[in-house]
Tab-separated table of C-alpha atoms in Angstrom:
chain	number	residue	atom	x	y	z
Z	805	UNK	CA	21.172	-39.057	112.233
Z	806	UNK	CA	19.080	-40.755	109.114
Z	807	UNK	CA	16.226	-38.696	110.218
Z	808	UNK	CA	18.310	-35.494	110.326
Z	809	UNK	CA	19.748	-35.876	106.895
Z	810	UNK	CA	16.005	-36.571	105.440
Z	811	UNK	CA	15.236	-33.530	106.634
Z	812	UNK	CA	18.173	-31.400	105.501
Z	813	UNK	CA	17.298	-33.579	101.826
Z	814	UNK	CA	13.111	-32.578	102.331
Z	815	UNK	CA	14.291	-28.617	102.494
Z	816	UNK	CA	16.849	-28.587	99.897
Z	817	UNK	CA	13.719	-30.554	97.606
Z	818	UNK	CA	11.238	-27.840	98.945
Z	819	UNK	CA	13.975	-24.878	97.740
Z	820	UNK	CA	14.074	-26.584	94.597
Z	821	UNK	CA	10.410	-27.053	94.137
Z	822	UNK	CA	10.067	-22.971	94.860
Z	823	UNK	CA	12.771	-22.254	92.182
Z	824	UNK	CA	10.484	-24.108	89.597
Z	825	UNK	CA	7.867	-21.990	90.681
Z	826	UNK	CA	9.551	-19.161	90.314
Z	827	UNK	CA	10.312	-20.134	86.509
Z	828	UNK	CA	6.843	-21.324	85.998
Z	829	UNK	CA	5.326	-18.259	87.405
Z	830	UNK	CA	7.941	-15.602	85.644
Z	831	UNK	CA	7.812	-17.665	82.080
Z	832	UNK	CA	8.935	-16.058	79.943
Z	833	UNK	CA	7.905	-18.609	77.289
Z	834	UNK	CA	5.668	-21.523	76.950
Z	835	UNK	CA	8.210	-23.974	76.662
Z	836	UNK	CA	10.020	-22.972	79.987
Z	837	UNK	CA	6.844	-23.019	81.600
Z	838	UNK	CA	6.605	-26.719	80.506
Z	839	UNK	CA	10.402	-27.207	81.264
Z	840	UNK	CA	9.444	-26.018	85.166
Z	841	UNK	CA	6.538	-28.271	85.266
Z	842	UNK	CA	8.624	-31.424	83.750
Z	843	UNK	CA	11.369	-30.311	86.411
Z	844	UNK	CA	8.588	-30.003	88.811
Z	845	UNK	CA	7.071	-33.441	88.649
Z	846	UNK	CA	10.880	-35.163	89.065
Z	847	UNK	CA	11.582	-33.217	92.272
Z	848	UNK	CA	8.016	-34.795	93.572
Z	849	UNK	CA	8.789	-37.851	92.772
Z	850	UNK	CA	12.189	-37.325	95.030
Z	851	UNK	CA	9.590	-36.205	98.003
Z	852	UNK	CA	7.581	-38.779	97.776
Z	853	UNK	CA	10.644	-41.422	97.761
Z	854	UNK	CA	11.667	-39.822	101.003
Z	855	UNK	CA	8.625	-39.505	102.578
Z	856	UNK	CA	8.836	-43.220	102.210
Z	857	UNK	CA	11.609	-43.653	103.872
Z	858	UNK	CA	10.885	-41.460	106.562
Z	859	UNK	CA	7.073	-43.445	107.249
Z	860	UNK	CA	9.591	-46.875	106.620
Z	861	UNK	CA	7.021	-47.829	104.060
Z	862	UNK	CA	6.821	-49.195	100.628
Z	863	UNK	CA	3.455	-48.216	99.473
Z	864	UNK	CA	4.956	-45.244	98.519
Z	865	UNK	CA	6.533	-46.383	95.795
Z	866	UNK	CA	3.409	-46.993	93.715
Z	867	UNK	CA	2.632	-43.452	93.778
Z	868	UNK	CA	6.020	-42.340	92.468
Z	869	UNK	CA	5.901	-44.604	89.851
Z	870	UNK	CA	2.007	-43.692	88.816
Z	871	UNK	CA	3.554	-39.520	89.190
Z	872	UNK	CA	6.564	-40.659	86.921
Z	873	UNK	CA	3.960	-42.151	83.947
Z	874	UNK	CA	1.910	-39.545	83.951
Z	875	UNK	CA	3.954	-36.659	84.417
Z	876	UNK	CA	6.109	-38.012	81.078
Z	877	UNK	CA	3.028	-38.072	79.372
Z	878	UNK	CA	1.876	-34.845	80.203
Z	879	UNK	CA	4.683	-32.966	79.197
Z	880	UNK	CA	4.742	-34.965	75.750
Z	881	UNK	CA	1.470	-33.674	75.101
Z	882	UNK	CA	2.056	-30.201	76.324
Z	883	UNK	CA	4.766	-30.129	73.736
Z	884	UNK	CA	2.854	-31.745	71.103
Z	885	UNK	CA	0.388	-28.952	71.177
Z	886	UNK	CA	2.673	-26.369	71.227
Z	887	UNK	CA	4.634	-28.330	67.948
Z	888	UNK	CA	0.951	-29.326	66.088
Z	889	UNK	CA	-1.707	-27.136	67.945
Z	890	UNK	CA	-3.605	-30.395	68.627
Z	891	UNK	CA	-2.490	-33.041	70.542
Z	892	UNK	CA	-4.269	-36.261	68.938
Z	893	UNK	CA	-3.730	-36.257	65.266
B	162	UNK	CA	0.769	-56.158	52.089
B	163	UNK	CA	-0.102	-58.397	55.327
B	164	UNK	CA	2.472	-60.424	56.367
B	165	UNK	CA	2.125	-63.587	58.259
B	166	UNK	CA	2.081	-63.013	61.955
B	167	UNK	CA	4.682	-64.305	64.112
B	168	UNK	CA	4.127	-66.207	67.199
B	169	UNK	CA	6.608	-64.388	69.493
B	170	UNK	CA	7.560	-61.293	67.287
B	171	UNK	CA	10.215	-59.683	70.102
B	172	UNK	CA	11.533	-61.887	72.324
B	173	UNK	CA	14.099	-59.929	74.373
B	174	UNK	CA	10.807	-57.536	74.782
B	175	UNK	CA	8.717	-60.179	75.880
B	176	UNK	CA	11.550	-61.340	78.215
B	177	UNK	CA	11.855	-57.646	79.888
B	178	UNK	CA	8.363	-57.382	80.190
B	179	UNK	CA	8.438	-60.333	82.071
B	180	UNK	CA	11.050	-59.017	84.421
B	181	UNK	CA	9.043	-55.528	84.989
B	182	UNK	CA	6.259	-57.758	85.899
B	183	UNK	CA	7.929	-59.603	88.489
B	184	UNK	CA	9.697	-56.524	89.935
B	185	UNK	CA	6.335	-54.877	90.146
B	186	UNK	CA	4.539	-57.636	91.666
B	187	UNK	CA	6.528	-60.075	94.457
B	188	UNK	CA	7.682	-62.955	93.303
B	189	UNK	CA	5.292	-66.169	93.683
B	190	UNK	CA	4.275	-68.762	90.477
B	191	UNK	CA	0.900	-67.333	89.901
B	192	UNK	CA	2.804	-63.893	89.093
B	193	UNK	CA	5.241	-65.976	87.015
B	194	UNK	CA	2.583	-67.705	84.906
B	195	UNK	CA	0.454	-64.435	84.606
B	196	UNK	CA	3.510	-62.314	83.586
B	197	UNK	CA	4.585	-64.536	81.165
B	198	UNK	CA	1.051	-64.923	79.446
B	199	UNK	CA	1.295	-61.286	79.364
B	200	UNK	CA	4.540	-60.799	78.180
B	201	UNK	CA	3.736	-63.027	75.245
B	202	UNK	CA	0.150	-61.416	74.347
B	203	UNK	CA	1.262	-57.835	74.196
B	204	UNK	CA	3.982	-58.424	71.644
B	205	UNK	CA	1.620	-60.488	69.523
B	206	UNK	CA	-1.182	-58.009	69.230
B	207	UNK	CA	0.982	-55.015	69.155
B	208	UNK	CA	3.201	-56.568	66.583
B	209	UNK	CA	1.044	-54.657	63.528
B	210	UNK	CA	2.389	-51.311	64.761
B	211	UNK	CA	6.156	-52.345	65.133
B	212	UNK	CA	6.763	-54.066	62.167
B	213	UNK	CA	10.658	-53.677	62.103
B	214	UNK	CA	11.950	-55.947	65.263
B	215	UNK	CA	14.874	-54.492	66.851
B	216	UNK	CA	18.311	-56.773	66.458
B	217	UNK	CA	21.234	-56.811	69.283
B	218	UNK	CA	23.693	-58.295	67.217
B	219	UNK	CA	26.354	-57.945	69.816
B	220	UNK	CA	25.302	-58.251	73.272
B	221	UNK	CA	28.122	-58.180	75.110
B	222	UNK	CA	29.096	-54.598	73.359
B	223	UNK	CA	25.786	-53.592	74.450
B	224	UNK	CA	26.353	-54.277	78.209
B	225	UNK	CA	29.930	-52.346	77.791
B	226	UNK	CA	28.166	-49.357	75.778
B	227	UNK	CA	25.704	-48.954	78.647
B	228	UNK	CA	28.152	-49.201	81.399
B	229	UNK	CA	30.538	-46.479	79.384
B	230	UNK	CA	27.507	-44.335	79.008
B	231	UNK	CA	26.312	-44.508	83.162
B	232	UNK	CA	30.070	-43.370	83.719
B	233	UNK	CA	29.890	-40.611	81.670
B	234	UNK	CA	26.556	-39.607	82.993
B	235	UNK	CA	28.203	-39.285	86.257
B	236	UNK	CA	30.871	-37.317	85.149
B	237	UNK	CA	28.390	-35.034	83.060
B	238	UNK	CA	26.798	-34.288	86.479
B	239	UNK	CA	29.896	-33.201	88.091
B	240	UNK	CA	30.253	-30.857	85.083
B	241	UNK	CA	27.131	-29.117	84.557
B	242	UNK	CA	27.049	-29.192	88.148
B	243	UNK	CA	30.075	-26.866	88.354
B	244	UNK	CA	28.960	-24.982	85.312
B	245	UNK	CA	25.599	-24.039	86.627
B	246	UNK	CA	26.987	-22.586	89.955
B	247	UNK	CA	29.958	-21.032	88.492
B	248	UNK	CA	29.420	-17.596	86.050
B	249	UNK	CA	26.555	-18.449	83.625
B	250	UNK	CA	28.241	-15.519	81.173
B	251	UNK	CA	31.302	-17.301	81.191
B	252	UNK	CA	29.394	-20.082	79.270
B	253	UNK	CA	29.565	-20.345	75.119
B	254	UNK	CA	26.286	-22.121	73.942
B	255	UNK	CA	26.005	-22.827	70.393
B	256	UNK	CA	24.142	-25.209	67.962
B	257	UNK	CA	25.582	-27.776	66.075
B	258	UNK	CA	24.883	-30.108	63.566
B	259	UNK	CA	25.859	-33.714	63.323
B	260	UNK	CA	25.816	-35.506	60.387
B	261	UNK	CA	24.388	-39.181	61.032
B	262	UNK	CA	25.634	-42.245	60.055
B	263	UNK	CA	23.262	-44.781	61.803
B	264	UNK	CA	19.724	-45.049	59.469
B	265	UNK	CA	17.665	-47.040	61.555
B	266	UNK	CA	14.468	-45.577	63.544
B	267	UNK	CA	15.377	-47.131	67.157
B	268	UNK	CA	19.654	-46.603	66.702
B	269	UNK	CA	19.046	-42.761	66.180
B	270	UNK	CA	16.856	-42.058	69.226
B	271	UNK	CA	19.219	-44.340	71.881
B	272	UNK	CA	22.063	-41.965	69.845
B	273	UNK	CA	19.935	-38.863	70.569
B	274	UNK	CA	19.149	-40.165	74.038
B	275	UNK	CA	22.556	-40.817	74.853
B	276	UNK	CA	23.729	-37.324	73.537
B	277	UNK	CA	20.949	-35.657	75.879
B	278	UNK	CA	22.572	-37.716	79.164
B	279	UNK	CA	26.161	-36.901	78.139
B	280	UNK	CA	28.507	-33.762	79.047
B	281	UNK	CA	27.025	-30.509	78.209
B	282	UNK	CA	24.726	-31.390	75.329
B	283	UNK	CA	21.113	-32.178	74.556
B	284	UNK	CA	19.774	-33.473	71.128
B	285	UNK	CA	17.021	-30.676	69.910
B	286	UNK	CA	15.856	-32.004	66.768
B	287	UNK	CA	16.019	-34.274	63.586
B	288	UNK	CA	16.205	-32.576	60.136
B	289	UNK	CA	13.778	-34.276	58.036
B	290	UNK	CA	15.376	-36.627	55.779
B	291	UNK	CA	16.617	-38.248	58.580
B	292	UNK	CA	20.983	-37.291	57.912
B	293	UNK	CA	21.709	-34.521	60.617
B	294	UNK	CA	20.929	-34.329	64.511
B	295	UNK	CA	20.444	-30.722	65.620
B	296	UNK	CA	22.357	-30.549	69.061
B	297	UNK	CA	22.734	-27.919	71.919
B	298	UNK	CA	25.882	-27.818	73.768
B	299	UNK	CA	25.821	-25.558	76.714
B	300	UNK	CA	29.830	-25.022	77.049
B	301	UNK	CA	31.431	-26.118	73.592
B	302	UNK	CA	34.030	-24.053	71.920
B	303	UNK	CA	35.605	-26.272	69.698
B	304	UNK	CA	32.289	-27.697	67.594
B	305	UNK	CA	34.593	-29.795	65.087
B	306	UNK	CA	36.092	-31.890	68.265
B	307	UNK	CA	33.115	-32.517	70.080
B	308	UNK	CA	31.204	-33.776	66.506
B	309	UNK	CA	34.258	-36.181	66.491
B	310	UNK	CA	34.010	-37.269	69.961
B	311	UNK	CA	30.239	-37.988	70.098
B	312	UNK	CA	30.614	-39.816	66.666
B	313	UNK	CA	33.567	-41.944	67.898
B	314	UNK	CA	32.595	-42.539	71.178
B	315	UNK	CA	28.835	-43.329	70.835
B	316	UNK	CA	27.602	-43.422	67.191
B	317	UNK	CA	30.517	-46.125	66.233
B	318	UNK	CA	29.387	-48.091	68.683
B	319	UNK	CA	26.007	-48.283	68.433
B	320	UNK	CA	26.476	-48.655	64.487
B	321	UNK	CA	28.009	-52.037	65.412
B	322	UNK	CA	25.758	-53.247	67.837
B	323	UNK	CA	22.507	-52.496	66.221
B	324	UNK	CA	23.371	-52.652	62.121
B	325	UNK	CA	26.763	-53.993	61.763
B	326	UNK	CA	26.001	-56.785	58.315
B	327	UNK	CA	26.786	-59.790	59.071
B	328	UNK	CA	29.650	-60.954	56.728
X	377	UNK	CA	20.277	-51.211	111.304
X	378	UNK	CA	24.212	-51.169	111.099
X	379	UNK	CA	26.215	-47.590	111.272
X	380	UNK	CA	27.333	-48.003	108.092
X	381	UNK	CA	24.279	-48.778	106.011
X	382	UNK	CA	22.841	-45.388	107.366
X	383	UNK	CA	25.886	-43.661	106.717
X	384	UNK	CA	25.768	-44.945	103.245
X	385	UNK	CA	21.696	-44.057	102.767
X	386	UNK	CA	22.718	-40.917	104.142
X	387	UNK	CA	25.364	-40.017	101.552
X	388	UNK	CA	23.224	-41.029	98.655
X	389	UNK	CA	20.297	-38.953	99.556
X	390	UNK	CA	22.430	-35.979	99.899
X	391	UNK	CA	24.094	-36.227	96.803
X	392	UNK	CA	20.491	-36.869	95.289
X	393	UNK	CA	19.346	-33.803	96.999
X	394	UNK	CA	22.262	-31.931	96.158
X	395	UNK	CA	21.873	-32.434	92.306
X	396	UNK	CA	18.007	-31.937	92.041
X	397	UNK	CA	19.000	-28.596	93.745
X	398	UNK	CA	21.483	-27.669	91.213
X	399	UNK	CA	19.005	-28.829	88.174
X	400	UNK	CA	16.594	-26.387	89.789
X	401	UNK	CA	18.966	-23.650	90.322
X	402	UNK	CA	19.933	-24.157	86.815
X	403	UNK	CA	16.206	-23.892	85.448
X	404	UNK	CA	16.115	-20.646	87.735
X	405	UNK	CA	19.004	-18.711	86.723
X	406	UNK	CA	20.509	-19.799	83.256
X	407	UNK	CA	19.687	-16.947	80.780
X	408	UNK	CA	17.887	-18.307	77.924
X	409	UNK	CA	15.344	-21.514	77.352
X	410	UNK	CA	17.926	-23.459	75.564
X	411	UNK	CA	20.623	-23.235	78.239
X	412	UNK	CA	17.891	-23.883	80.651
X	413	UNK	CA	17.124	-27.202	79.012
X	414	UNK	CA	20.663	-28.328	80.642
X	415	UNK	CA	20.271	-28.332	84.022
X	416	UNK	CA	16.926	-30.552	84.235
X	417	UNK	CA	17.454	-32.963	81.996
X	418	UNK	CA	20.948	-34.014	83.728
X	419	UNK	CA	21.328	-32.749	87.093
X	420	UNK	CA	17.593	-33.549	88.350
X	421	UNK	CA	17.458	-37.051	86.436
X	422	UNK	CA	20.659	-38.198	88.430
X	423	UNK	CA	19.610	-36.447	91.742
X	424	UNK	CA	16.285	-38.825	91.732
X	425	UNK	CA	18.445	-41.674	90.852
X	426	UNK	CA	20.756	-41.444	93.627
X	427	UNK	CA	17.990	-40.966	96.004
X	428	UNK	CA	16.126	-44.183	94.590
X	429	UNK	CA	19.173	-46.120	95.329
X	430	UNK	CA	19.641	-44.663	98.711
X	431	UNK	CA	16.080	-45.762	99.420
X	432	UNK	CA	16.362	-48.735	97.535
X	433	UNK	CA	19.917	-49.483	100.055
X	434	UNK	CA	17.610	-48.780	102.894
X	435	UNK	CA	14.543	-50.854	102.453
X	436	UNK	CA	16.696	-54.030	101.558
X	437	UNK	CA	18.226	-53.823	105.017
X	438	UNK	CA	15.106	-52.774	107.068
X	439	UNK	CA	13.528	-55.711	105.818
X	440	UNK	CA	16.151	-58.104	105.150
X	441	UNK	CA	15.198	-59.026	101.451
X	442	UNK	CA	16.109	-57.555	98.059
X	443	UNK	CA	14.178	-54.803	96.503
X	444	UNK	CA	14.391	-54.001	93.461
X	445	UNK	CA	11.103	-52.255	92.553
X	446	UNK	CA	12.260	-49.039	92.888
X	447	UNK	CA	14.999	-49.610	90.194
X	448	UNK	CA	11.981	-49.254	87.836
X	449	UNK	CA	11.680	-45.506	88.407
X	450	UNK	CA	15.048	-44.800	88.160
X	451	UNK	CA	15.307	-46.997	84.612
X	452	UNK	CA	11.548	-45.214	83.507
X	453	UNK	CA	13.172	-41.801	84.225
X	454	UNK	CA	16.482	-42.207	82.839
X	455	UNK	CA	14.645	-43.481	79.367
X	456	UNK	CA	12.019	-40.613	79.452
X	457	UNK	CA	14.281	-37.631	80.232
X	458	UNK	CA	15.954	-37.668	77.252
X	459	UNK	CA	12.778	-37.994	75.139
X	460	UNK	CA	11.103	-35.253	76.970
X	461	UNK	CA	13.619	-32.780	76.859
X	462	UNK	CA	14.262	-33.719	73.289
X	463	UNK	CA	10.764	-32.911	72.544
X	464	UNK	CA	10.393	-29.646	74.476
X	465	UNK	CA	13.589	-28.380	72.461
X	466	UNK	CA	11.469	-29.128	69.330
X	467	UNK	CA	8.771	-27.251	70.085
X	468	UNK	CA	10.967	-24.306	71.377
X	469	UNK	CA	12.523	-24.670	67.982
X	470	UNK	CA	9.459	-24.580	66.298
X	471	UNK	CA	8.071	-21.417	67.745
X	472	UNK	CA	11.394	-19.429	67.310
X	473	UNK	CA	11.424	-20.148	63.533
X	474	UNK	CA	7.704	-19.822	62.909
X	475	UNK	CA	8.340	-16.268	64.396
X	476	UNK	CA	11.548	-15.669	62.394
X	477	UNK	CA	9.274	-16.647	58.965
X	478	UNK	CA	6.769	-14.320	60.066
X	479	UNK	CA	9.279	-10.925	60.988
X	480	UNK	CA	11.886	-10.416	59.021
X	481	UNK	CA	13.736	-8.357	61.113
X	482	UNK	CA	17.024	-9.470	63.044
X	483	UNK	CA	15.993	-10.589	66.439
X	484	UNK	CA	18.657	-9.633	68.698
X	485	UNK	CA	16.531	-10.437	72.022
X	486	UNK	CA	15.336	-13.540	71.868
X	487	UNK	CA	13.285	-13.645	75.069
X	488	UNK	CA	11.160	-11.008	73.971
X	489	UNK	CA	10.674	-12.523	70.023
X	490	UNK	CA	10.199	-15.782	71.635
X	491	UNK	CA	7.018	-13.828	73.796
X	492	UNK	CA	5.567	-12.979	70.959
X	493	UNK	CA	5.738	-16.008	68.992
X	494	UNK	CA	4.097	-17.598	71.917
X	495	UNK	CA	1.051	-14.965	71.345
X	496	UNK	CA	0.712	-16.172	68.053
X	497	UNK	CA	0.883	-19.771	68.292
X	498	UNK	CA	-2.137	-19.236	70.662
X	499	UNK	CA	-4.223	-17.210	68.742
X	500	UNK	CA	-3.589	-19.460	65.261
X	501	UNK	CA	-3.372	-22.712	66.388
X	502	UNK	CA	-4.688	-23.488	62.795
X	503	UNK	CA	-1.898	-21.823	60.920
X	504	UNK	CA	0.382	-23.683	63.453
X	505	UNK	CA	-0.464	-27.129	62.257
X	506	UNK	CA	-0.431	-26.336	58.147
X	507	UNK	CA	3.050	-25.372	58.868
X	508	UNK	CA	4.148	-28.228	60.654
X	509	UNK	CA	3.066	-30.673	58.089
């Protein structure tokens, strides 16, 4: 039963990622694209957690943690660039 | 204006760091010692960048506040899900400004974070003089009522927890 | 593993996937940037939180020992999601104000206006930095 549920969840998340991709390509503004990238990394964390349950392995936890940290830094850096025209002041 | 260095500048932060270290690694005596060393050394080395320690005046109220916000987040998500899946033309999106009473940087960030995570509002910007918070509401018809609700439900307890003056 | 644990884990996972999907639908569907901001900050964050709770429960009963590590991801996301939403909104507001200052005519179509502002921001990063000070 659990494996079926996981397959359904993976399908839902893939659909979510496609919707994010649509927003990433369509834009229309730069903040929209940053927001799409931000949502994409959060959805990817969920996908990796699901993969961890499917494989019954705790190793994927570290990957999810790293993506959470790097994704946040990336979002802040991109927004900072829009705000100041520079990342490091 | 160099102030004397304190040995443990942020005791609560040190405790949290030790806890996070033990959660990241499995619990053992070695990790306890290593984590304690890191939790003491890092706040000591960075204290010049962070001079004003955060003081929690009422820890019990803080726990109660966190539980309340967690409950509100759950409700917020069902409301937002309904608004997103429903017809979007019916949404009444507005910007409004909240005059702030709290002054501490940390308290303002906690308040902004709370506003972003709770029903239908996202904090967008802070005015230059740090007195007004610009907030975007997804579906707000009664602006005055929304401001009063945020001030009474979130700002008042936060002010009491982090900024109350001991008399 | 007992059946009722599987049911609870499945419920958490389904709820999480539902909210993550709703957040992404909001991102794709809603008409302007500030409305789009609401979906990802609230729904997606809670969605991932729910999934991680389910995973935590699953591994706790799989290995017969408490697994709290994954709670760190949830905690981290709940702290960073409002912060990143705030800074993206600030950047969007900044671009909009900059555009309004340069073109004084009234803009009824916010999207078209923002597109021009974006082009400006790429062309002149120096003027961007000056006006921010």
